[in-house]
JSON list of C-alpha atoms in Angstrom, two decimals:
[
{"chain": "B", "resi": 55, "resn": "MET", "atom": "CA", "xyz": [29.74, 36.65, -47.98]},
{"chain": "B", "resi": 56, "resn": "ILE", "atom": "CA", "xyz": [28.17, 39.67, -46.73]},
{"chain": "B", "resi": 57, "resn": "LEU", "atom": "CA", "xyz": [30.58, 38.64, -43.47]},
{"chain": "B", "resi": 58, "resn": "VAL", "atom": "CA", "xyz": [33.66, 38.85, -45.36]},
{"chain": "B", "resi": 59, "resn": "LEU", "atom": "CA", "xyz": [31.95, 42.17, -46.35]},
{"chain": "B", "resi": 60, "resn": "SER", "atom": "CA", "xyz": [31.33, 43.33, -43.10]},
{"chain": "B", "resi": 61, "resn": "VAL", "atom": "CA", "xyz": [34.40, 42.51, -41.40]},
{"chain": "B", "resi": 62, "resn": "SER", "atom": "CA", "xyz": [36.64, 44.16, -44.93]},
{"chain": "B", "resi": 63, "resn": "LEU", "atom": "CA", "xyz": [34.21, 46.63, -43.75]},
{"chain": "B", "resi": 64, "resn": "LEU", "atom": "CA", "xyz": [35.63, 47.84, -40.48]},
{"chain": "B", "resi": 65, "resn": "ALA", "atom": "CA", "xyz": [39.03, 46.68, -40.99]},
{"chain": "B", "resi": 66, "resn": "TYR", "atom": "CA", "xyz": [38.96, 50.03, -44.47]},
{"chain": "B", "resi": 67, "resn": "LEU", "atom": "CA", "xyz": [37.14, 52.33, -41.41]},
{"chain": "B", "resi": 68, "resn": "THR", "atom": "CA", "xyz": [39.81, 51.72, -39.06]},
{"chain": "B", "resi": 69, "resn": "VAL", "atom": "CA", "xyz": [42.39, 52.41, -41.03]},
{"chain": "B", "resi": 70, "resn": "LEU", "atom": "CA", "xyz": [40.87, 55.29, -42.86]},
{"chain": "B", "resi": 71, "resn": "GLY", "atom": "CA", "xyz": [39.95, 55.97, -38.63]},
{"chain": "B", "resi": 72, "resn": "LEU", "atom": "CA", "xyz": [43.84, 55.23, -37.47]},
{"chain": "B", "resi": 73, "resn": "HIS", "atom": "CA", "xyz": [46.03, 57.15, -40.11]},
{"chain": "B", "resi": 74, "resn": "GLY", "atom": "CA", "xyz": [43.30, 60.70, -39.74]},
{"chain": "B", "resi": 75, "resn": "ARG", "atom": "CA", "xyz": [42.15, 60.19, -43.63]},
{"chain": "B", "resi": 76, "resn": "GLU", "atom": "CA", "xyz": [38.50, 62.16, -44.47]},
{"chain": "B", "resi": 77, "resn": "PHE", "atom": "CA", "xyz": [36.81, 59.49, -46.05]},
{"chain": "B", "resi": 78, "resn": "PHE", "atom": "CA", "xyz": [35.47, 61.17, -48.83]},
{"chain": "B", "resi": 79, "resn": "SER", "atom": "CA", "xyz": [38.23, 61.98, -50.17]},
{"chain": "B", "resi": 80, "resn": "ASP", "atom": "CA", "xyz": [39.85, 58.82, -50.30]},
{"chain": "B", "resi": 81, "resn": "ARG", "atom": "CA", "xyz": [38.54, 57.26, -53.47]},
{"chain": "B", "resi": 82, "resn": "GLY", "atom": "CA", "xyz": [39.05, 53.72, -53.00]},
{"chain": "B", "resi": 83, "resn": "TYR", "atom": "CA", "xyz": [36.76, 53.83, -49.93]},
{"chain": "B", "resi": 84, "resn": "MET", "atom": "CA", "xyz": [33.88, 55.50, -51.48]},
{"chain": "B", "resi": 85, "resn": "THR", "atom": "CA", "xyz": [34.19, 52.77, -54.01]},
{"chain": "B", "resi": 86, "resn": "PHE", "atom": "CA", "xyz": [34.67, 49.77, -51.61]},
{"chain": "B", "resi": 87, "resn": "GLN", "atom": "CA", "xyz": [31.62, 50.57, -49.61]},
{"chain": "B", "resi": 88, "resn": "LEU", "atom": "CA", "xyz": [29.46, 51.17, -52.92]},
{"chain": "B", "resi": 89, "resn": "TRP", "atom": "CA", "xyz": [30.10, 48.13, -53.69]},
{"chain": "B", "resi": 90, "resn": "VAL", "atom": "CA", "xyz": [29.35, 46.38, -50.09]},
{"chain": "B", "resi": 91, "resn": "CYS", "atom": "CA", "xyz": [26.83, 48.43, -50.39]},
{"chain": "B", "resi": 92, "resn": "TYR", "atom": "CA", "xyz": [25.06, 47.41, -53.84]},
{"chain": "B", "resi": 93, "resn": "ALA", "atom": "CA", "xyz": [25.67, 43.86, -52.43]},
{"chain": "B", "resi": 94, "resn": "PHE", "atom": "CA", "xyz": [23.60, 44.06, -49.46]},
{"chain": "B", "resi": 95, "resn": "ILE", "atom": "CA", "xyz": [20.68, 45.78, -51.23]},
{"chain": "B", "resi": 96, "resn": "ALA", "atom": "CA", "xyz": [21.43, 42.61, -53.43]},
{"chain": "B", "resi": 97, "resn": "ASP", "atom": "CA", "xyz": [21.60, 40.05, -50.98]},
{"chain": "B", "resi": 98, "resn": "PHE", "atom": "CA", "xyz": [17.90, 41.75, -49.60]},
{"chain": "B", "resi": 99, "resn": "PHE", "atom": "CA", "xyz": [15.62, 41.26, -52.91]},
{"chain": "B", "resi": 100, "resn": "LEU", "atom": "CA", "xyz": [17.36, 37.57, -52.86]},
{"chain": "B", "resi": 101, "resn": "GLU", "atom": "CA", "xyz": [16.25, 36.66, -49.61]},
{"chain": "B", "resi": 102, "resn": "LEU", "atom": "CA", "xyz": [13.06, 38.67, -49.89]},
{"chain": "B", "resi": 103, "resn": "TYR", "atom": "CA", "xyz": [12.31, 36.79, -53.21]},
{"chain": "B", "resi": 104, "resn": "LEU", "atom": "CA", "xyz": [13.15, 33.26, -51.59]},
{"chain": "B", "resi": 105, "resn": "ALA", "atom": "CA", "xyz": [11.11, 34.27, -48.40]},
{"chain": "B", "resi": 106, "resn": "THR", "atom": "CA", "xyz": [8.37, 31.94, -47.73]},
{"chain": "B", "resi": 107, "resn": "ASP", "atom": "CA", "xyz": [6.55, 35.43, -45.35]},
{"chain": "B", "resi": 108, "resn": "LYS", "atom": "CA", "xyz": [7.50, 38.28, -47.79]},
{"chain": "B", "resi": 109, "resn": "LYS", "atom": "CA", "xyz": [5.71, 40.51, -45.21]},
{"chain": "B", "resi": 110, "resn": "HIS", "atom": "CA", "xyz": [7.60, 39.35, -41.77]},
{"chain": "B", "resi": 111, "resn": "TYR", "atom": "CA", "xyz": [11.22, 38.76, -43.59]},
{"chain": "B", "resi": 112, "resn": "VAL", "atom": "CA", "xyz": [10.54, 42.59, -44.44]},
{"chain": "B", "resi": 113, "resn": "ARG", "atom": "CA", "xyz": [8.86, 43.84, -41.38]},
{"chain": "B", "resi": 114, "resn": "ARG", "atom": "CA", "xyz": [12.89, 41.95, -39.33]},
{"chain": "B", "resi": 115, "resn": "ARG", "atom": "CA", "xyz": [15.16, 43.52, -42.56]},
{"chain": "B", "resi": 116, "resn": "LEU", "atom": "CA", "xyz": [13.91, 46.95, -43.25]},
{"chain": "B", "resi": 117, "resn": "LEU", "atom": "CA", "xyz": [15.88, 48.41, -41.02]},
{"chain": "B", "resi": 118, "resn": "PHE", "atom": "CA", "xyz": [18.91, 45.99, -43.03]},
{"chain": "B", "resi": 119, "resn": "LEU", "atom": "CA", "xyz": [17.79, 48.12, -45.94]},
{"chain": "B", "resi": 120, "resn": "ILE", "atom": "CA", "xyz": [17.36, 51.24, -45.05]},
{"chain": "B", "resi": 121, "resn": "LEU", "atom": "CA", "xyz": [20.96, 51.27, -44.07]},
{"chain": "B", "resi": 122, "resn": "SER", "atom": "CA", "xyz": [22.55, 49.25, -47.55]},
{"chain": "B", "resi": 123, "resn": "ILE", "atom": "CA", "xyz": [21.88, 52.65, -49.20]},
{"chain": "B", "resi": 124, "resn": "PRO", "atom": "CA", "xyz": [24.43, 54.01, -50.05]},
{"chain": "B", "resi": 125, "resn": "TYR", "atom": "CA", "xyz": [24.02, 57.96, -48.87]},
{"chain": "B", "resi": 126, "resn": "LEU", "atom": "CA", "xyz": [28.09, 58.59, -48.73]},
{"chain": "B", "resi": 127, "resn": "ASN", "atom": "CA", "xyz": [28.23, 58.44, -52.26]},
{"chain": "B", "resi": 128, "resn": "ILE", "atom": "CA", "xyz": [24.76, 60.42, -52.76]},
{"chain": "B", "resi": 129, "resn": "VAL", "atom": "CA", "xyz": [25.88, 63.18, -50.94]},
{"chain": "B", "resi": 130, "resn": "ALA", "atom": "CA", "xyz": [29.24, 63.31, -52.53]},
{"chain": "B", "resi": 131, "resn": "ALA", "atom": "CA", "xyz": [27.59, 62.65, -56.24]},
{"chain": "B", "resi": 132, "resn": "LEU", "atom": "CA", "xyz": [25.14, 65.59, -55.26]},
{"chain": "B", "resi": 133, "resn": "ASN", "atom": "CA", "xyz": [27.29, 67.55, -53.83]},
{"chain": "B", "resi": 134, "resn": "ILE", "atom": "CA", "xyz": [24.85, 68.59, -50.73]},
{"chain": "B", "resi": 135, "resn": "PRO", "atom": "CA", "xyz": [26.12, 70.82, -48.60]},
{"chain": "B", "resi": 136, "resn": "LEU", "atom": "CA", "xyz": [26.14, 69.05, -45.15]},
{"chain": "B", "resi": 137, "resn": "THR", "atom": "CA", "xyz": [26.85, 70.49, -41.53]},
{"chain": "B", "resi": 138, "resn": "TYR", "atom": "CA", "xyz": [29.69, 69.18, -39.84]},
{"chain": "B", "resi": 139, "resn": "GLY", "atom": "CA", "xyz": [27.57, 67.00, -37.02]},
{"chain": "B", "resi": 140, "resn": "THR", "atom": "CA", "xyz": [25.21, 65.30, -39.91]},
{"chain": "B", "resi": 141, "resn": "LEU", "atom": "CA", "xyz": [28.47, 64.18, -42.12]},
{"chain": "B", "resi": 142, "resn": "TYR", "atom": "CA", "xyz": [29.88, 62.93, -38.88]},
{"chain": "B", "resi": 143, "resn": "PHE", "atom": "CA", "xyz": [26.77, 60.42, -38.09]},
{"chain": "B", "resi": 144, "resn": "LEU", "atom": "CA", "xyz": [26.62, 59.19, -42.08]},
{"chain": "B", "resi": 145, "resn": "ARG", "atom": "CA", "xyz": [30.08, 58.27, -42.19]},
{"chain": "B", "resi": 146, "resn": "PHE", "atom": "CA", "xyz": [29.03, 55.87, -39.27]},
{"chain": "B", "resi": 147, "resn": "ILE", "atom": "CA", "xyz": [26.26, 53.98, -41.26]},
{"chain": "B", "resi": 148, "resn": "PRO", "atom": "CA", "xyz": [28.35, 51.73, -42.74]},
{"chain": "B", "resi": 149, "resn": "LEU", "atom": "CA", "xyz": [29.82, 50.80, -39.45]},
{"chain": "B", "resi": 150, "resn": "ALA", "atom": "CA", "xyz": [26.54, 50.35, -38.17]},
{"chain": "B", "resi": 151, "resn": "ARG", "atom": "CA", "xyz": [25.38, 48.82, -41.53]},
{"chain": "B", "resi": 152, "resn": "GLY", "atom": "CA", "xyz": [28.55, 45.74, -41.25]},
{"chain": "B", "resi": 153, "resn": "ALA", "atom": "CA", "xyz": [27.33, 45.51, -37.05]},
{"chain": "B", "resi": 154, "resn": "LEU", "atom": "CA", "xyz": [23.78, 44.38, -37.83]},
{"chain": "B", "resi": 155, "resn": "ALA", "atom": "CA", "xyz": [24.71, 42.15, -41.10]},
{"chain": "B", "resi": 156, "resn": "MET", "atom": "CA", "xyz": [27.18, 40.24, -39.03]},
{"chain": "B", "resi": 157, "resn": "THR", "atom": "CA", "xyz": [24.59, 39.75, -36.27]},
{"chain": "B", "resi": 158, "resn": "ILE", "atom": "CA", "xyz": [22.33, 38.47, -39.52]},
{"chain": "B", "resi": 159, "resn": "VAL", "atom": "CA", "xyz": [24.07, 36.43, -40.50]},
{"chain": "B", "resi": 160, "resn": "VAL", "atom": "CA", "xyz": [25.82, 34.57, -36.66]},
{"chain": "B", "resi": 161, "resn": "GLY", "atom": "CA", "xyz": [21.61, 34.41, -36.18]},
{"chain": "B", "resi": 162, "resn": "TYR", "atom": "CA", "xyz": [21.74, 31.24, -38.70]},
{"chain": "B", "resi": 163, "resn": "ILE", "atom": "CA", "xyz": [24.51, 29.39, -37.26]},
{"chain": "B", "resi": 164, "resn": "SER", "atom": "CA", "xyz": [21.97, 28.10, -34.53]},
{"chain": "B", "resi": 165, "resn": "ARG", "atom": "CA", "xyz": [17.72, 27.08, -34.33]},
{"chain": "B", "resi": 166, "resn": "ASN", "atom": "CA", "xyz": [17.79, 27.21, -31.36]},
{"chain": "B", "resi": 167, "resn": "ARG", "atom": "CA", "xyz": [15.62, 30.67, -31.08]},
{"chain": "B", "resi": 168, "resn": "ILE", "atom": "CA", "xyz": [17.70, 31.37, -27.23]},
{"chain": "B", "resi": 169, "resn": "THR", "atom": "CA", "xyz": [20.93, 30.75, -28.32]},
{"chain": "B", "resi": 170, "resn": "ASN", "atom": "CA", "xyz": [20.71, 32.28, -32.07]},
{"chain": "B", "resi": 171, "resn": "ILE", "atom": "CA", "xyz": [19.11, 36.21, -29.69]},
{"chain": "B", "resi": 172, "resn": "PHE", "atom": "CA", "xyz": [21.80, 35.43, -27.66]},
{"chain": "B", "resi": 173, "resn": "ALA", "atom": "CA", "xyz": [24.87, 35.07, -30.10]},
{"chain": "B", "resi": 174, "resn": "SER", "atom": "CA", "xyz": [23.40, 37.87, -32.20]},
{"chain": "B", "resi": 175, "resn": "TYR", "atom": "CA", "xyz": [22.93, 39.96, -29.18]},
{"chain": "B", "resi": 176, "resn": "THR", "atom": "CA", "xyz": [26.93, 39.01, -28.43]},
{"chain": "B", "resi": 177, "resn": "VAL", "atom": "CA", "xyz": [28.15, 39.86, -31.74]},
{"chain": "B", "resi": 178, "resn": "ALA", "atom": "CA", "xyz": [26.68, 42.59, -31.81]},
{"chain": "B", "resi": 179, "resn": "LEU", "atom": "CA", "xyz": [28.12, 44.01, -28.78]},
{"chain": "B", "resi": 180, "resn": "LEU", "atom": "CA", "xyz": [31.03, 43.25, -30.40]},
{"chain": "B", "resi": 181, "resn": "ALA", "atom": "CA", "xyz": [30.28, 45.16, -33.05]},
{"chain": "B", "resi": 182, "resn": "PHE", "atom": "CA", "xyz": [29.70, 48.31, -30.88]},
{"chain": "B", "resi": 183, "resn": "ILE", "atom": "CA", "xyz": [32.23, 48.33, -28.47]},
{"chain": "B", "resi": 184, "resn": "TYR", "atom": "CA", "xyz": [34.55, 48.57, -31.22]},
{"chain": "B", "resi": 185, "resn": "MET", "atom": "CA", "xyz": [32.68, 51.34, -32.84]},
{"chain": "B", "resi": 186, "resn": "GLY", "atom": "CA", "xyz": [32.61, 52.37, -29.62]},
{"chain": "B", "resi": 187, "resn": "SER", "atom": "CA", "xyz": [36.10, 53.10, -29.67]},
{"chain": "B", "resi": 188, "resn": "LEU", "atom": "CA", "xyz": [36.50, 54.55, -32.93]},
{"chain": "B", "resi": 189, "resn": "ILE", "atom": "CA", "xyz": [34.49, 56.89, -32.70]},
{"chain": "B", "resi": 190, "resn": "PHE", "atom": "CA", "xyz": [35.60, 57.62, -29.07]},
{"chain": "B", "resi": 191, "resn": "TYR", "atom": "CA", "xyz": [39.63, 58.10, -30.35]},
{"chain": "B", "resi": 192, "resn": "GLU", "atom": "CA", "xyz": [38.39, 59.93, -32.80]},
{"chain": "B", "resi": 193, "resn": "VAL", "atom": "CA", "xyz": [36.66, 62.92, -30.87]},
{"chain": "B", "resi": 194, "resn": "GLU", "atom": "CA", "xyz": [38.46, 62.58, -27.99]},
{"chain": "B", "resi": 195, "resn": "HIS", "atom": "CA", "xyz": [42.20, 61.75, -29.09]},
{"chain": "B", "resi": 196, "resn": "GLY", "atom": "CA", "xyz": [44.08, 65.50, -29.06]},
{"chain": "B", "resi": 197, "resn": "HIS", "atom": "CA", "xyz": [41.33, 66.78, -26.11]},
{"chain": "B", "resi": 198, "resn": "ASN", "atom": "CA", "xyz": [41.97, 64.03, -23.68]},
{"chain": "B", "resi": 199, "resn": "PRO", "atom": "CA", "xyz": [44.99, 63.83, -22.37]},
{"chain": "B", "resi": 200, "resn": "ASP", "atom": "CA", "xyz": [44.46, 59.87, -21.19]},
{"chain": "B", "resi": 201, "resn": "VAL", "atom": "CA", "xyz": [43.12, 59.21, -24.42]},
{"chain": "B", "resi": 202, "resn": "ASN", "atom": "CA", "xyz": [47.19, 58.58, -25.89]},
{"chain": "B", "resi": 203, "resn": "SER", "atom": "CA", "xyz": [46.48, 55.50, -28.57]},
{"chain": "B", "resi": 204, "resn": "PHE", "atom": "CA", "xyz": [43.75, 53.36, -30.03]},
{"chain": "B", "resi": 205, "resn": "TRP", "atom": "CA", "xyz": [44.83, 50.68, -27.64]},
{"chain": "B", "resi": 206, "resn": "THR", "atom": "CA", "xyz": [43.40, 53.12, -25.01]},
{"chain": "B", "resi": 207, "resn": "ALA", "atom": "CA", "xyz": [40.00, 53.89, -26.15]},
{"chain": "B", "resi": 208, "resn": "LEU", "atom": "CA", "xyz": [39.28, 50.30, -27.14]},
{"chain": "B", "resi": 209, "resn": "TRP", "atom": "CA", "xyz": [40.12, 49.47, -23.09]},
{"chain": "B", "resi": 210, "resn": "TRP", "atom": "CA", "xyz": [38.18, 51.70, -21.96]},
{"chain": "B", "resi": 211, "resn": "ALA", "atom": "CA", "xyz": [35.31, 50.97, -24.46]},
{"chain": "B", "resi": 212, "resn": "PHE", "atom": "CA", "xyz": [35.94, 47.15, -23.34]},
{"chain": "B", "resi": 213, "resn": "ALA", "atom": "CA", "xyz": [36.29, 48.56, -19.94]},
{"chain": "B", "resi": 214, "resn": "VAL", "atom": "CA", "xyz": [32.42, 51.06, -19.59]},
{"chain": "B", "resi": 215, "resn": "ALA", "atom": "CA", "xyz": [30.59, 48.32, -22.01]},
{"chain": "B", "resi": 216, "resn": "THR", "atom": "CA", "xyz": [31.20, 45.13, -19.01]},
{"chain": "B", "resi": 217, "resn": "THR", "atom": "CA", "xyz": [30.49, 48.02, -16.48]},
{"chain": "B", "resi": 218, "resn": "ALA", "atom": "CA", "xyz": [34.08, 47.56, -14.67]},
{"chain": "B", "resi": 219, "resn": "GLY", "atom": "CA", "xyz": [34.68, 51.01, -14.33]},
{"chain": "B", "resi": 220, "resn": "CYS", "atom": "CA", "xyz": [37.40, 53.66, -15.56]},
{"chain": "B", "resi": 221, "resn": "ASP", "atom": "CA", "xyz": [39.34, 56.11, -15.03]},
{"chain": "B", "resi": 222, "resn": "ILE", "atom": "CA", "xyz": [39.01, 57.79, -18.41]},
{"chain": "B", "resi": 223, "resn": "TYR", "atom": "CA", "xyz": [36.21, 60.34, -18.36]},
{"chain": "B", "resi": 224, "resn": "PRO", "atom": "CA", "xyz": [35.12, 62.14, -21.61]},
{"chain": "B", "resi": 225, "resn": "VAL", "atom": "CA", "xyz": [35.29, 65.37, -22.17]},
{"chain": "B", "resi": 226, "resn": "THR", "atom": "CA", "xyz": [33.74, 65.79, -25.76]},
{"chain": "B", "resi": 227, "resn": "TRP", "atom": "CA", "xyz": [29.16, 65.55, -26.47]},
{"chain": "B", "resi": 228, "resn": "ALA", "atom": "CA", "xyz": [30.44, 62.44, -28.43]},
{"chain": "B", "resi": 229, "resn": "GLY", "atom": "CA", "xyz": [32.29, 60.69, -26.28]},
{"chain": "B", "resi": 230, "resn": "LYS", "atom": "CA", "xyz": [29.64, 61.52, -23.41]},
{"chain": "B", "resi": 231, "resn": "ILE", "atom": "CA", "xyz": [27.08, 60.26, -25.50]},
{"chain": "B", "resi": 232, "resn": "VAL", "atom": "CA", "xyz": [29.09, 56.73, -26.12]},
{"chain": "B", "resi": 233, "resn": "CYS", "atom": "CA", "xyz": [29.45, 56.84, -22.33]},
{"chain": "B", "resi": 234, "resn": "ALA", "atom": "CA", "xyz": [26.02, 56.37, -21.92]},
{"chain": "B", "resi": 235, "resn": "VAL", "atom": "CA", "xyz": [24.91, 54.27, -24.74]},
{"chain": "B", "resi": 236, "resn": "LEU", "atom": "CA", "xyz": [28.46, 51.23, -24.03]},
{"chain": "B", "resi": 237, "resn": "PRO", "atom": "CA", "xyz": [26.72, 50.65, -20.48]},
{"chain": "B", "resi": 238, "resn": "THR", "atom": "CA", "xyz": [23.11, 50.62, -21.55]},
{"chain": "B", "resi": 239, "resn": "MET", "atom": "CA", "xyz": [23.89, 47.89, -24.19]},
{"chain": "B", "resi": 240, "resn": "GLY", "atom": "CA", "xyz": [26.55, 45.82, -21.45]},
{"chain": "B", "resi": 241, "resn": "THR", "atom": "CA", "xyz": [24.20, 45.73, -19.06]},
{"chain": "B", "resi": 242, "resn": "MET", "atom": "CA", "xyz": [21.75, 43.79, -21.04]},
{"chain": "B", "resi": 243, "resn": "MET", "atom": "CA", "xyz": [24.10, 41.23, -21.73]},
{"chain": "B", "resi": 244, "resn": "PHE", "atom": "CA", "xyz": [23.89, 39.46, -17.90]},
{"chain": "B", "resi": 245, "resn": "PRO", "atom": "CA", "xyz": [20.25, 38.85, -18.15]},
{"chain": "B", "resi": 246, "resn": "LEU", "atom": "CA", "xyz": [20.39, 37.46, -21.46]},
{"chain": "B", "resi": 247, "resn": "PHE", "atom": "CA", "xyz": [23.55, 35.05, -20.44]},
{"chain": "B", "resi": 248, "resn": "THR", "atom": "CA", "xyz": [21.09, 33.69, -17.21]},
{"chain": "B", "resi": 249, "resn": "VAL", "atom": "CA", "xyz": [18.66, 33.49, -19.67]},
{"chain": "B", "resi": 250, "resn": "VAL", "atom": "CA", "xyz": [20.75, 30.59, -21.86]},
{"chain": "B", "resi": 251, "resn": "VAL", "atom": "CA", "xyz": [22.53, 28.98, -19.16]},
{"chain": "B", "resi": 252, "resn": "THR", "atom": "CA", "xyz": [18.80, 28.16, -17.27]},
{"chain": "B", "resi": 253, "resn": "ASN", "atom": "CA", "xyz": [17.66, 27.01, -20.66]},
{"chain": "B", "resi": 254, "resn": "ALA", "atom": "CA", "xyz": [21.19, 25.48, -21.42]},
{"chain": "B", "resi": 255, "resn": "VAL", "atom": "CA", "xyz": [20.83, 23.37, -18.02]},
{"chain": "B", "resi": 256, "resn": "ARG", "atom": "CA", "xyz": [17.16, 22.99, -18.11]},
{"chain": "B", "resi": 257, "resn": "ASN", "atom": "CA", "xyz": [17.20, 20.62, -21.88]},
{"chain": "B", "resi": 258, "resn": "ARG", "atom": "CA", "xyz": [20.24, 18.84, -20.04]},
{"chain": "B", "resi": 259, "resn": "LEU", "atom": "CA", "xyz": [18.11, 17.59, -17.17]},
{"chain": "B", "resi": 260, "resn": "ASP", "atom": "CA", "xyz": [15.03, 16.93, -19.50]},
{"chain": "B", "resi": 261, "resn": "ARG", "atom": "CA", "xyz": [17.32, 14.82, -21.75]},
{"chain": "B", "resi": 262, "resn": "ALA", "atom": "CA", "xyz": [18.18, 12.84, -18.35]},
{"chain": "B", "resi": 263, "resn": "LYS", "atom": "CA", "xyz": [14.99, 12.53, -16.93]},
{"chain": "B", "resi": 264, "resn": "ALA", "atom": "CA", "xyz": [13.55, 11.19, -20.27]},
{"chain": "B", "resi": 265, "resn": "ALA", "atom": "CA", "xyz": [17.03, 8.69, -21.05]},
{"chain": "B", "resi": 266, "resn": "ALA", "atom": "CA", "xyz": [16.30, 7.54, -17.44]},
{"chain": "B", "resi": 267, "resn": "THR", "atom": "CA", "xyz": [12.63, 6.90, -18.02]},
{"chain": "B", "resi": 268, "resn": "SER", "atom": "CA", "xyz": [12.88, 4.83, -20.90]},
{"chain": "B", "resi": 269, "resn": "SER", "atom": "CA", "xyz": [15.48, 2.95, -19.32]},
{"chain": "B", "resi": 270, "resn": "LYS", "atom": "CA", "xyz": [13.31, 2.04, -16.95]},
{"chain": "B", "resi": 271, "resn": "THR", "atom": "CA", "xyz": [10.42, 1.65, -18.89]},
{"chain": "B", "resi": 272, "resn": "PRO", "atom": "CA", "xyz": [8.99, -2.63, -18.86]},
{"chain": "B", "resi": 273, "resn": "GLN", "atom": "CA", "xyz": [9.59, -4.59, -21.66]},
{"chain": "B", "resi": 274, "resn": "ASN", "atom": "CA", "xyz": [6.40, -6.83, -23.47]},
{"chain": "B", "resi": 275, "resn": "PRO", "atom": "CA", "xyz": [6.66, -9.35, -22.58]},
{"chain": "B", "resi": 276, "resn": "ALA", "atom": "CA", "xyz": [6.03, -11.04, -26.35]},
{"chain": "B", "resi": 277, "resn": "THR", "atom": "CA", "xyz": [8.72, -8.98, -27.00]},
{"chain": "B", "resi": 278, "resn": "ALA", "atom": "CA", "xyz": [10.81, -10.51, -23.76]},
{"chain": "B", "resi": 279, "resn": "ALA", "atom": "CA", "xyz": [9.75, -13.93, -25.20]},
{"chain": "B", "resi": 280, "resn": "LYS", "atom": "CA", "xyz": [11.21, -13.89, -28.57]},
{"chain": "B", "resi": 281, "resn": "SER", "atom": "CA", "xyz": [14.21, -11.89, -27.85]},
{"chain": "B", "resi": 282, "resn": "THR", "atom": "CA", "xyz": [14.87, -14.92, -24.82]},
{"chain": "B", "resi": 283, "resn": "PRO", "atom": "CA", "xyz": [16.39, -17.43, -26.50]},
{"chain": "B", "resi": 284, "resn": "GLN", "atom": "CA", "xyz": [16.16, -21.57, -25.22]},
{"chain": "B", "resi": 285, "resn": "THR", "atom": "CA", "xyz": [17.49, -23.09, -22.44]},
{"chain": "B", "resi": 286, "resn": "ASP", "atom": "CA", "xyz": [15.41, -26.05, -22.02]},
{"chain": "B", "resi": 287, "resn": "GLY", "atom": "CA", "xyz": [17.18, -27.84, -23.27]},
{"chain": "B", "resi": 288, "resn": "ALA", "atom": "CA", "xyz": [15.07, -28.73, -26.50]},
{"chain": "B", "resi": 289, "resn": "ALA", "atom": "CA", "xyz": [16.69, -30.04, -29.52]},
{"chain": "B", "resi": 290, "resn": "ASP", "atom": "CA", "xyz": [17.05, -27.35, -32.35]},
{"chain": "B", "resi": 291, "resn": "PRO", "atom": "CA", "xyz": [14.38, -27.93, -35.21]},
{"chain": "B", "resi": 292, "resn": "SER", "atom": "CA", "xyz": [17.14, -27.56, -37.63]}
]
């Protein structure tokens, strides 16, 4: 449920961004993201109730709870005046919430800690590349002649995150921040990938070594005598 809601939230925000619609004026989005927040908060407290070590759970999931608070609805209901910069930051909190929820869900797939970290980080990186492309498109479109479509922004985000380089350069301050954050996250992927591959190879070699050792272990003579059929021509007692 959390995974479906997270993907739906990202898809809804994508549609709003591509059509240039303001989220505050879109009643459907405000209602949808409010119920998503309720679902995320309910999930947090349900898992807290079921957790054996509640303090450890709160430490690990506190950020998820903070991001699940419906700040946009609170601001809209109380008519709180905000600067453009603050409002711009608040509108991307649902994106961060969705990305974090997806990493938590994906983290449950594997019991291996290293694979768990790698899978969670991969999902987080892909989500932030997608978020970065949305932010880059919104702030650069109309100011940067090289950014003529969302797909150009998405290609730019992947090229920057993989440190492959790109001939599109940001001209706005928000675009420059995204341009600094994405390659930083991307370069962290390579050490994690190396650790995962090394761990997988080591586990495979350990299993092969254990299997070879067990096949070379001498059999117990008493067990061997019981398991060996009689070949001395003796009559069958029956």
